[in-house]
Short mmCIF file of C-alpha atoms in Angstrom, two decimals:
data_model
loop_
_atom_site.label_atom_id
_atom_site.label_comp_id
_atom_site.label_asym_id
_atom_site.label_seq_id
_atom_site.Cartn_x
_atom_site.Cartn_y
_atom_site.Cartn_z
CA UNK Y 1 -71.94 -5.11 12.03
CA UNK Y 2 -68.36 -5.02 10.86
CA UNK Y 3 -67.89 -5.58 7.27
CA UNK Y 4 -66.78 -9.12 5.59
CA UNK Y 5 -63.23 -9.64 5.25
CA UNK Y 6 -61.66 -9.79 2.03
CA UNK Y 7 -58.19 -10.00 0.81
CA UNK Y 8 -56.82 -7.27 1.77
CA UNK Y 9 -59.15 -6.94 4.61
CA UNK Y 10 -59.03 -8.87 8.29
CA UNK Y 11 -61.82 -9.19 10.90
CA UNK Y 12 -60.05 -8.63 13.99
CA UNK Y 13 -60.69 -8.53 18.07
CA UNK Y 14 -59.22 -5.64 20.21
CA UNK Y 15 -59.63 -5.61 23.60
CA UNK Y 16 -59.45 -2.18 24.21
CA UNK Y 17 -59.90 -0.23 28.00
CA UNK Y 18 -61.67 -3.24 29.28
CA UNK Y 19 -63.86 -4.06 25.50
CA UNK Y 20 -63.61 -5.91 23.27
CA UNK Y 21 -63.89 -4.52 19.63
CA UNK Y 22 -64.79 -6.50 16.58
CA UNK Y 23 -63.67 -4.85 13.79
CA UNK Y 24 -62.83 -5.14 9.74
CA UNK Y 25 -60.09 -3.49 8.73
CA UNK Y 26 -57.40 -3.13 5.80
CA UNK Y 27 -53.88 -4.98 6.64
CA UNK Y 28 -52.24 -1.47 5.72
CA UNK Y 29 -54.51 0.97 8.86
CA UNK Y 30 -52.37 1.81 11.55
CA UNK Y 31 -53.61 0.99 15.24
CA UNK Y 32 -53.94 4.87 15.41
CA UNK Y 33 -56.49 4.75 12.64
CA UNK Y 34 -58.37 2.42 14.18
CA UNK Y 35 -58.67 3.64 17.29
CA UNK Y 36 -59.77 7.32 16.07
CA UNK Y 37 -60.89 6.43 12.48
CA UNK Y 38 -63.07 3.49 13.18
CA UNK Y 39 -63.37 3.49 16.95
CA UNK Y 40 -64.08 7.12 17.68
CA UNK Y 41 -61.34 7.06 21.10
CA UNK Y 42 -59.81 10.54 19.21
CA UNK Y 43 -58.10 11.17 23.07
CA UNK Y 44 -54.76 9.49 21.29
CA UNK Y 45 -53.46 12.03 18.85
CA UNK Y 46 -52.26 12.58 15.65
CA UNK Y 47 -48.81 14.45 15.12
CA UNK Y 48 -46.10 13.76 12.85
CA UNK Y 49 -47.30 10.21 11.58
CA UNK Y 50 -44.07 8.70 11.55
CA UNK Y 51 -43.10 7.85 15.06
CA UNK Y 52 -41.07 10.65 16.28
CA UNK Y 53 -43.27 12.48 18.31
CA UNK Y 54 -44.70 10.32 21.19
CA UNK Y 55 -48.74 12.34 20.60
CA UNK Y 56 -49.81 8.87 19.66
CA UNK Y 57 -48.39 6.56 22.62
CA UNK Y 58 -51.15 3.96 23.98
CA UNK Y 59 -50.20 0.65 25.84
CA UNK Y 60 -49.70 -2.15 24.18
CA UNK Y 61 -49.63 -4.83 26.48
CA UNK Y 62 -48.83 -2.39 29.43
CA UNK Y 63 -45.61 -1.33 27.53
CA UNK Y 64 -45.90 1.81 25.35
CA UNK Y 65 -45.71 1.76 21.40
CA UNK Y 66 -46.65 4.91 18.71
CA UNK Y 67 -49.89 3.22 17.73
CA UNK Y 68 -48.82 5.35 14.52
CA UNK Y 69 -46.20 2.67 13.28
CA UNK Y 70 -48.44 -0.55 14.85
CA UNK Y 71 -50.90 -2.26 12.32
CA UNK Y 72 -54.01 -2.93 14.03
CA UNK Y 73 -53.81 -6.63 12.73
CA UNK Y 74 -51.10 -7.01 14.83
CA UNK Y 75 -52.84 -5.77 17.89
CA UNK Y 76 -55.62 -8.62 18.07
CA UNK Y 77 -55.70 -10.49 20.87
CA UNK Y 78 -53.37 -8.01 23.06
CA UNK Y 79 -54.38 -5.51 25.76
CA UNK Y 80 -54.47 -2.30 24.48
CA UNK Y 81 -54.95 1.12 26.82
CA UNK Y 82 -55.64 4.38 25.62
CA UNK Y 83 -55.78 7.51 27.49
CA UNK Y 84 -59.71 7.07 28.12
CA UNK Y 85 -58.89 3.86 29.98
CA UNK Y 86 -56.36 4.62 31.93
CA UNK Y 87 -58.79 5.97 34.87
CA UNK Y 88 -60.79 4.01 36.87
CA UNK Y 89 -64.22 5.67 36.34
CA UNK Y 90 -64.10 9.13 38.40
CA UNK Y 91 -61.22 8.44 40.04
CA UNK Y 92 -58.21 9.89 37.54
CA UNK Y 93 -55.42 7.69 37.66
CA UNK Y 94 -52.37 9.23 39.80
CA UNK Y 95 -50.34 10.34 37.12
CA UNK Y 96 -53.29 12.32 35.43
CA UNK Y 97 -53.86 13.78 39.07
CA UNK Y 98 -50.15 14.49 39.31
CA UNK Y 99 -50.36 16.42 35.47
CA UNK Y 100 -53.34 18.11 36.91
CA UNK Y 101 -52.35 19.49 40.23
CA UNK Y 102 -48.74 20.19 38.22
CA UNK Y 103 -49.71 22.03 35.19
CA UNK Y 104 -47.74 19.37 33.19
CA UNK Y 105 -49.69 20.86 29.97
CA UNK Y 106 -50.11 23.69 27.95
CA UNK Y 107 -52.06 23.70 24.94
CA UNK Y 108 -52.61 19.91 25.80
CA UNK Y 109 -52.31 18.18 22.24
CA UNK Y 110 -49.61 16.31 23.67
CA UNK Y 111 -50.79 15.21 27.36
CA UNK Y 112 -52.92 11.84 26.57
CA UNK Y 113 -49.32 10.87 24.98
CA UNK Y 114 -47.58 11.55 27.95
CA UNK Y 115 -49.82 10.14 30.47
CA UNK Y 116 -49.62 6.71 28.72
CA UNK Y 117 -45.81 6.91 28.18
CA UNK Y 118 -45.12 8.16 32.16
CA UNK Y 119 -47.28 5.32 33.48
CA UNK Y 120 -45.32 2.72 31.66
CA UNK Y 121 -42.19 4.84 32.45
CA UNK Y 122 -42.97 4.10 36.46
CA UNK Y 123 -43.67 0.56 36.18
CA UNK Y 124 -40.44 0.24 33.82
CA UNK Y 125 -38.45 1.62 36.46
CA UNK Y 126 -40.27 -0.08 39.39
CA UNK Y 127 -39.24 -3.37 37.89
CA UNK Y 128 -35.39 -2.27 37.97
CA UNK Y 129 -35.03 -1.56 34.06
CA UNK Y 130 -32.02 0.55 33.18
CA UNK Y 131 -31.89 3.81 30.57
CA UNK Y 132 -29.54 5.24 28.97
CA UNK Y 133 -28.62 7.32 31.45
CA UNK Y 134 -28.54 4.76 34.27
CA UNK Y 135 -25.07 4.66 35.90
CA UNK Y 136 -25.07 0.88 36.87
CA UNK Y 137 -26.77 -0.98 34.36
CA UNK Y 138 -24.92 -4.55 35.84
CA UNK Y 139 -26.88 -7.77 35.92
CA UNK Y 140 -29.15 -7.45 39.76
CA UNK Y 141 -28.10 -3.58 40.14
CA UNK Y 142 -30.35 -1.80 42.23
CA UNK Y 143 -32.43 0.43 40.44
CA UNK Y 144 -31.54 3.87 40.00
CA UNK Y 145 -32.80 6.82 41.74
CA UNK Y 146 -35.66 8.42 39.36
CA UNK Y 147 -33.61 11.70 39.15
CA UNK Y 148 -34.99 14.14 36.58
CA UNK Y 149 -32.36 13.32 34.35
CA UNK Y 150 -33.65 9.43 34.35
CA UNK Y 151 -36.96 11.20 33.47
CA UNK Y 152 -36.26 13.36 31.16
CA UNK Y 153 -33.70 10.16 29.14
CA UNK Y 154 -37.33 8.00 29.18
CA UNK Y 155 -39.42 10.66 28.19
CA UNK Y 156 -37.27 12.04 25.13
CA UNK Y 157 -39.83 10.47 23.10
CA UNK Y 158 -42.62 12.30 24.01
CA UNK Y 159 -42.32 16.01 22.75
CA UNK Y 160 -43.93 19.01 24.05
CA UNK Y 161 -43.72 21.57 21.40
CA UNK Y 162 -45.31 24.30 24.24
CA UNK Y 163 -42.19 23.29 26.23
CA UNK Y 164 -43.70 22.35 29.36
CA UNK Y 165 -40.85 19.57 29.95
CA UNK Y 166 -39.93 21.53 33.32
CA UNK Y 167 -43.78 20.53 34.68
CA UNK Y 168 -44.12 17.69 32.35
CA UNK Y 169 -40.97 16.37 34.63
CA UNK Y 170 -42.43 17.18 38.13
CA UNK Y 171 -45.63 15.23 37.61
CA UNK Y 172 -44.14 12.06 36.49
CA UNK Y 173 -42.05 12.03 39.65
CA UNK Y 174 -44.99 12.96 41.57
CA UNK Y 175 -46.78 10.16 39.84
CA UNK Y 176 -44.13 7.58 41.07
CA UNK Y 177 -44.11 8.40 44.48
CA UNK Y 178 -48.07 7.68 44.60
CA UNK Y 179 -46.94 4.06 42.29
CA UNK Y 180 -44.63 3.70 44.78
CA UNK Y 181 -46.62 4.53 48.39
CA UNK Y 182 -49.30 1.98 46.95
CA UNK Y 183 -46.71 -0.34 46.30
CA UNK Y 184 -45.90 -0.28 49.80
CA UNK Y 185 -49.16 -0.46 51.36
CA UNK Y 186 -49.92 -3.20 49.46
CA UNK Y 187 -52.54 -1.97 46.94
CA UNK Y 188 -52.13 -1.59 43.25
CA UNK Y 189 -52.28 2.58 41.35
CA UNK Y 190 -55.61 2.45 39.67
CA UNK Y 191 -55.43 2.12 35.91
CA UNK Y 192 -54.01 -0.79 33.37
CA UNK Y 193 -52.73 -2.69 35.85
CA UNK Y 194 -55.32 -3.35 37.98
CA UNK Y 195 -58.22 -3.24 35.61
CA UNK Y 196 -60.06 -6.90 35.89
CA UNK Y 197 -60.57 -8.77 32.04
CA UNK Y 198 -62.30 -7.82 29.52
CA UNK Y 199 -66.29 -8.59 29.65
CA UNK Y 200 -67.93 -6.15 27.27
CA UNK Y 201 -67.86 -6.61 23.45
CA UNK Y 202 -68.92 -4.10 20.42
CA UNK Y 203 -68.78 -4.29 17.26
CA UNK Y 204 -67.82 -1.79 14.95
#
C-alpha cells in the first residue's frame, strides 16, 4: 500500500502501458525515478540526468518528453508509455522489428530511448509537422519527404555514444513505411496508439 501523503509528499495515479499505478511520492522525484525507482520498469534509462541525452525518452501523452526533467506529479492523470509498453504482447511493435532486423544498436543503453522517440517521430511527421530542416514549413504545406536528413534533424536528441546513427537512421525509415502501409490499409501500427484504456490498477 502506498504510503500517506504528507507535505512534501503527493499520492498520485499513473496510467502507465495500459495500468494504472497508485503511488506516493516526493513533489521533487523525477518521472524517471518513478518509473525505475519505485516502479521497477528500469527498460527507460539513466544517462546524463539533465535532459541532453534522449536515454530517458517515454511518451507522455503519445508525444515524447526526458522523463528526467518531468516531475511525476505532473504526470497523473496522463498516458504515459515506456519502452515495455510499446509492444503489443509478442508481437514487437514495427519500429522495434525495424531496430531488430537493422542492427540500429550497439551496446544498446540507448535503444529503449530511441524506440520511444522514433515512434513519436513517425506519427509527428504523419500528421504534417515541420522540423527544422523542413524546406516548406507554410501554413497546409504538404509534408516533407522523410529524407534522412529530416531523420537525423528529429532524432538529434537522442544520442548514440556507439555511433550507430547510420543504422539507427535506416530503421526509423523502415519503421515509417510499415506506419505508413497500415495507414493505408486501414489498420492502426500496434503500440500506444492503438492500445484500448486502461483497466488494471496496482499499487505501489
Amino acid at each position: 500500500m502506498a504510503p500517506e501523503p504528507s507535505s512534501t509528499t503527493s499520492a498520485i495515479t499513473l496510467n502507465i502501458n495500459g495500468e494504472k499505478r497508485h503511488l506516493s511520492v516526493d513533489h521533487r522525484t523525477t518521472l524517471l525515478d518513478a518509473l525505475r525507482e519505485r516502479l521497477d520498469l528500469t527498460g527507460t534509462k539513466k544517462g546524463c540526468d539533465q535532459g541532453q541525452c534522449g536515454a530517458c525518452t517515454v511518451l507522455l501523452d503519445r508525444r515524447r518528453v526526458v522523463s528526467c526533467l518531468s516531475l511525476a506529479v505532473a504526470a497523473e492523470g496522463r498516458e504515459i508509455t515506456t519502452i515495455e509498453g510499446v509492444a503489443e504482447g509478442d508481437e514487437l511493435h514495427p519500429v522495434q522489428q525495424a531496430f531488430l532486423d537493422l542492427d540500429g544498436y550497439q551496446c544498446g543503453y540507448c535503444t529503449p530511448g530511441q524506440i520511444c522517440s522514433a515512434i513519436a517521430v513517425i506519427e509527428e511527421h504523419a500528421a504534417g509537422w515541420p522540423s527544422a530542416a523542413t524546406d516548406d514549413v507554410r501554413p497546409g504545406a504538404a509534408p516533407p519527404p522523410l529524407t534522412p536528413d529530416e531523420i537525423r534533424e528529429r532524432m538529434s536528441g537522442n544520442l548514440c555514444r556507439c555511433g550507430a546513427y547510420v543504422s539507427i537512421v535506416r530503421a526509423v525509415a523502415r519503421g515509417a513505411e510499415a506506419h505508413a502501409e497500415a495507414h493505408a490499409a486501414g489498420r492502426s501500427a500496434n503500440g500506444p496508439a492503438s492500445r484500448s484504456a486502461a483497466v488494471k490498477e496496482a499499487a505501489v
